[in-house]
Amino acid sequence: MTALTIAGKTYPDLQIPDGYKLVVDKLVPRNDEKVHLLRYQPANLPEEALGREHVTVIHRDDGSIYSYNALTQPLTGAVPSEKQAFAIAEKLWQEVAPGYREQLEPLRSLAGQERTYIDADGKTVTIPLIWAKYANMLVEGSYEWVGFGPNGHLVEFERNNFWDYAAGRQKTEMWYGDDWIRARRGQGPQLEAPLPLA
């Protein structure tokens, strides 16, 4: 595993597995801002392979991380408790965005989340998650979460993710979700609420 380095900043807990290569590096819109979208996949998948194992990173020009999503391996073991999830999340915030963390209020954990991908044998791999969720006290409608799989494995980190109260669904573009990307390209159906429209 290699620690992610963006714009000269290294994030030890945001890992890129050995043997992965960068297959997407482009600017995309997120909350009316142009941000960098990076997608890493196993080297034997030389082109973007939606639905397969991958790591997605979204960051600003200055290296600030908005999103990290790692669907990279089957995971076994127990998902952390709420107390454990928040304890690990707090450590991650201090690494990734300590100043931003000061704006946040812990809300609750959300167990029962899942992420899936298709492995090299065509089988669906499901990763159970628990979220440590936060709300931004200074920016209305902005929510943040850190998602952990079995044994406290970091699967996702998301900040500045806005909720559309009127629509009852997420507003922020979901570049870390392959089904959302397919919908945006007209290659699949729109996602059901509370997921965002593409």
Short mmCIF file of C-alpha atoms in Angstrom, two decimals:
data_model
loop_
_atom_site.label_atom_id
_atom_site.label_comp_id
_atom_site.label_asym_id
_atom_site.label_seq_id
_atom_site.Cartn_x
_atom_site.Cartn_y
_atom_site.Cartn_z
CA MET A 1 0.00 0.00 0.00
CA THR A 2 1.16 3.52 -0.81
CA ALA A 3 0.03 6.67 0.98
CA LEU A 4 -1.83 9.13 -1.24
CA THR A 5 0.15 12.27 -2.07
CA ILE A 6 -1.62 15.25 -3.65
CA ALA A 7 0.00 18.62 -4.42
CA GLY A 8 2.94 17.76 -2.18
CA LYS A 9 0.73 16.71 0.74
CA THR A 10 0.87 13.09 1.93
CA TYR A 11 -2.09 11.44 3.66
CA PRO A 12 -0.83 8.26 5.38
CA ASP A 13 -4.30 6.84 6.08
CA LEU A 14 -5.55 7.34 2.50
CA GLN A 15 -4.02 4.35 0.79
CA ILE A 16 -3.59 3.28 -2.83
CA PRO A 17 -3.04 -0.50 -3.09
CA ASP A 18 0.13 -1.81 -4.65
CA GLY A 19 -0.31 -2.65 -8.32
CA TYR A 20 -2.90 0.07 -8.92
CA LYS A 21 -2.46 2.71 -11.60
CA LEU A 22 -4.12 6.06 -12.34
CA VAL A 23 -6.66 5.67 -15.16
CA VAL A 24 -8.72 8.87 -14.80
CA ASP A 25 -7.37 12.34 -14.04
CA LYS A 26 -9.71 15.15 -15.03
CA LEU A 27 -11.59 18.22 -13.83
CA VAL A 28 -15.25 17.77 -12.92
CA PRO A 29 -17.92 20.00 -11.36
CA ARG A 30 -18.74 19.56 -7.69
CA ASN A 31 -20.91 22.06 -5.80
CA ASP A 32 -20.32 24.68 -8.55
CA GLU A 33 -16.54 24.28 -8.25
CA LYS A 34 -14.09 22.61 -10.63
CA VAL A 35 -12.27 19.84 -8.77
CA HIS A 36 -9.86 17.07 -9.67
CA LEU A 37 -11.22 13.54 -10.06
CA LEU A 38 -8.68 10.72 -9.80
CA ARG A 39 -9.50 7.07 -10.30
CA TYR A 40 -7.03 4.29 -9.56
CA GLN A 41 -7.57 0.68 -10.63
CA PRO A 42 -5.55 -2.55 -10.77
CA ALA A 43 -2.93 -2.34 -13.51
CA ASN A 44 -4.62 -5.16 -15.44
CA LEU A 45 -7.60 -2.81 -15.94
CA PRO A 46 -5.80 -0.18 -18.02
CA GLU A 47 -8.93 1.81 -18.85
CA GLU A 48 -11.80 3.03 -16.69
CA ALA A 49 -13.82 -0.03 -15.69
CA LEU A 50 -17.04 1.07 -14.00
CA GLY A 51 -18.29 -1.35 -11.40
CA ARG A 52 -14.89 -2.93 -10.77
CA GLU A 53 -12.57 -2.45 -7.78
CA HIS A 54 -11.12 1.05 -7.61
CA VAL A 55 -10.07 4.02 -5.51
CA THR A 56 -11.61 7.42 -6.27
CA VAL A 57 -10.16 10.68 -4.94
CA ILE A 58 -11.63 14.17 -5.35
CA HIS A 59 -9.45 17.13 -4.42
CA ARG A 60 -8.91 20.85 -4.89
CA ASP A 61 -5.91 22.46 -6.59
CA ASP A 62 -4.23 22.98 -3.22
CA GLY A 63 -4.42 19.28 -2.36
CA SER A 64 -7.39 19.52 0.01
CA ILE A 65 -9.33 16.27 -0.06
CA TYR A 66 -13.09 16.34 -0.56
CA SER A 67 -13.67 12.65 -1.12
CA TYR A 68 -11.87 9.32 -0.88
CA ASN A 69 -13.61 6.06 -1.76
CA ALA A 70 -11.82 2.71 -1.75
CA LEU A 71 -13.53 -0.43 -3.02
CA THR A 72 -10.43 -2.54 -3.23
CA GLN A 73 -10.71 -5.87 -1.47
CA PRO A 74 -13.07 -8.35 0.17
CA LEU A 75 -13.24 -7.57 3.87
CA THR A 76 -14.11 -9.90 6.72
CA GLY A 77 -14.53 -9.35 10.43
CA ALA A 78 -16.66 -7.13 12.63
CA VAL A 79 -17.70 -3.61 11.68
CA PRO A 80 -16.65 -1.09 14.37
CA SER A 81 -19.04 0.07 17.06
CA GLU A 82 -20.27 3.67 17.05
CA LYS A 83 -17.68 4.65 19.65
CA GLN A 84 -14.88 2.97 17.70
CA ALA A 85 -15.99 4.52 14.40
CA PHE A 86 -15.95 8.05 15.78
CA ALA A 87 -12.59 7.49 17.47
CA ILE A 88 -11.00 6.39 14.18
CA ALA A 89 -12.77 9.18 12.30
CA GLU A 90 -11.39 11.81 14.67
CA LYS A 91 -7.85 10.60 14.00
CA LEU A 92 -8.48 10.82 10.26
CA TRP A 93 -9.85 14.36 10.49
CA GLN A 94 -6.66 15.46 12.24
CA GLU A 95 -4.66 14.06 9.33
CA VAL A 96 -6.82 15.26 6.45
CA ALA A 97 -8.51 18.50 7.55
CA PRO A 98 -7.98 19.51 11.21
CA GLY A 99 -9.09 23.11 10.72
CA TYR A 100 -12.25 22.06 8.90
CA ARG A 101 -13.05 19.57 11.68
CA GLU A 102 -13.52 22.51 14.06
CA GLN A 103 -16.65 23.49 12.11
CA LEU A 104 -18.27 20.09 12.52
CA GLU A 105 -20.71 18.66 15.00
CA PRO A 106 -20.78 14.87 15.38
CA LEU A 107 -24.27 13.55 14.73
CA ARG A 108 -24.52 9.78 15.01
CA SER A 109 -23.30 6.64 13.40
CA LEU A 110 -25.25 4.97 10.63
CA ALA A 111 -24.82 1.21 10.46
CA GLY A 112 -26.24 -0.96 7.73
CA GLN A 113 -24.63 0.89 4.81
CA GLU A 114 -23.14 -1.16 1.98
CA ARG A 115 -20.86 -0.71 -1.00
CA THR A 116 -20.42 -3.23 -3.81
CA TYR A 117 -18.16 -3.92 -6.74
CA ILE A 118 -17.60 -6.72 -9.25
CA ASP A 119 -14.40 -8.75 -8.86
CA ALA A 120 -12.22 -10.30 -11.58
CA ASP A 121 -14.38 -13.45 -11.55
CA GLY A 122 -17.56 -11.47 -12.19
CA LYS A 123 -18.85 -11.95 -8.65
CA THR A 124 -20.42 -9.15 -6.60
CA VAL A 125 -18.39 -8.23 -3.51
CA THR A 126 -20.37 -6.46 -0.78
CA ILE A 127 -18.65 -4.40 1.90
CA PRO A 128 -20.75 -3.57 5.00
CA LEU A 129 -20.14 -0.11 6.43
CA ILE A 130 -20.73 2.06 9.44
CA TRP A 131 -20.67 5.84 8.98
CA ALA A 132 -19.45 8.36 11.52
CA LYS A 133 -21.58 11.29 10.38
CA TYR A 134 -21.16 15.02 11.02
CA ALA A 135 -22.93 18.30 10.21
CA ASN A 136 -21.20 21.56 9.36
CA MET A 137 -22.24 24.15 11.95
CA LEU A 138 -21.21 27.07 9.70
CA VAL A 139 -22.59 25.90 6.35
CA GLU A 140 -26.26 24.90 6.32
CA GLY A 141 -27.02 21.64 4.57
CA SER A 142 -23.41 20.41 4.46
CA TYR A 143 -22.86 16.94 5.85
CA GLU A 144 -19.71 14.88 6.25
CA TRP A 145 -19.05 11.24 6.95
CA VAL A 146 -16.31 8.68 7.32
CA GLY A 147 -17.22 5.11 6.42
CA PHE A 148 -15.52 2.04 7.87
CA GLY A 149 -15.79 -1.57 6.85
CA PRO A 150 -14.87 -4.71 8.81
CA ASN A 151 -11.99 -4.32 11.26
CA GLY A 152 -12.15 -0.55 10.94
CA HIS A 153 -10.89 -0.53 7.35
CA LEU A 154 -11.35 2.95 5.84
CA VAL A 155 -13.67 2.72 2.85
CA GLU A 156 -14.82 6.31 2.36
CA PHE A 157 -14.34 9.89 3.45
CA GLU A 158 -16.68 12.63 2.29
CA ARG A 159 -16.94 16.31 3.16
CA ASN A 160 -18.87 19.32 1.88
CA ASN A 161 -21.67 17.06 0.72
CA PHE A 162 -24.89 19.05 0.46
CA TRP A 163 -28.44 17.92 1.06
CA ASP A 164 -31.37 19.21 -1.03
CA TYR A 165 -34.11 19.47 1.57
CA ALA A 166 -36.85 20.24 -0.96
CA ALA A 167 -36.03 17.23 -3.11
CA GLY A 168 -35.28 14.97 -0.15
CA ARG A 169 -32.04 13.83 -1.66
CA GLN A 170 -28.33 14.50 -1.85
CA LYS A 171 -27.42 17.50 -4.01
CA THR A 172 -23.64 17.11 -4.39
CA GLU A 173 -22.42 15.25 -7.46
CA MET A 174 -21.60 11.62 -6.70
CA TRP A 175 -18.38 11.12 -8.67
CA TYR A 176 -17.38 8.27 -6.34
CA GLY A 177 -20.42 6.22 -7.39
CA ASP A 178 -20.19 4.22 -10.62
CA ASP A 179 -23.98 3.86 -11.00
CA TRP A 180 -24.28 7.65 -10.72
CA ILE A 181 -21.59 8.09 -13.39
CA ARG A 182 -23.48 5.71 -15.68
CA ALA A 183 -26.69 7.69 -15.15
CA ARG A 184 -24.90 10.97 -15.91
CA ARG A 185 -23.63 9.49 -19.18
CA GLY A 186 -27.06 8.18 -20.13
CA GLN A 187 -25.87 4.60 -19.74
CA GLY A 188 -28.11 3.70 -16.82
CA PRO A 189 -31.19 4.83 -14.87
CA GLN A 190 -31.30 7.76 -12.49
CA LEU A 191 -30.70 6.75 -8.88
CA GLU A 192 -33.54 6.70 -6.39
CA ALA A 193 -33.68 9.23 -3.54
CA PRO A 194 -31.87 9.91 -1.28
CA LEU A 195 -29.08 9.57 -3.85
CA PRO A 196 -28.47 12.57 -6.13
CA LEU A 197 -29.81 13.10 -9.63
CA ALA A 198 -27.16 12.86 -12.29
#
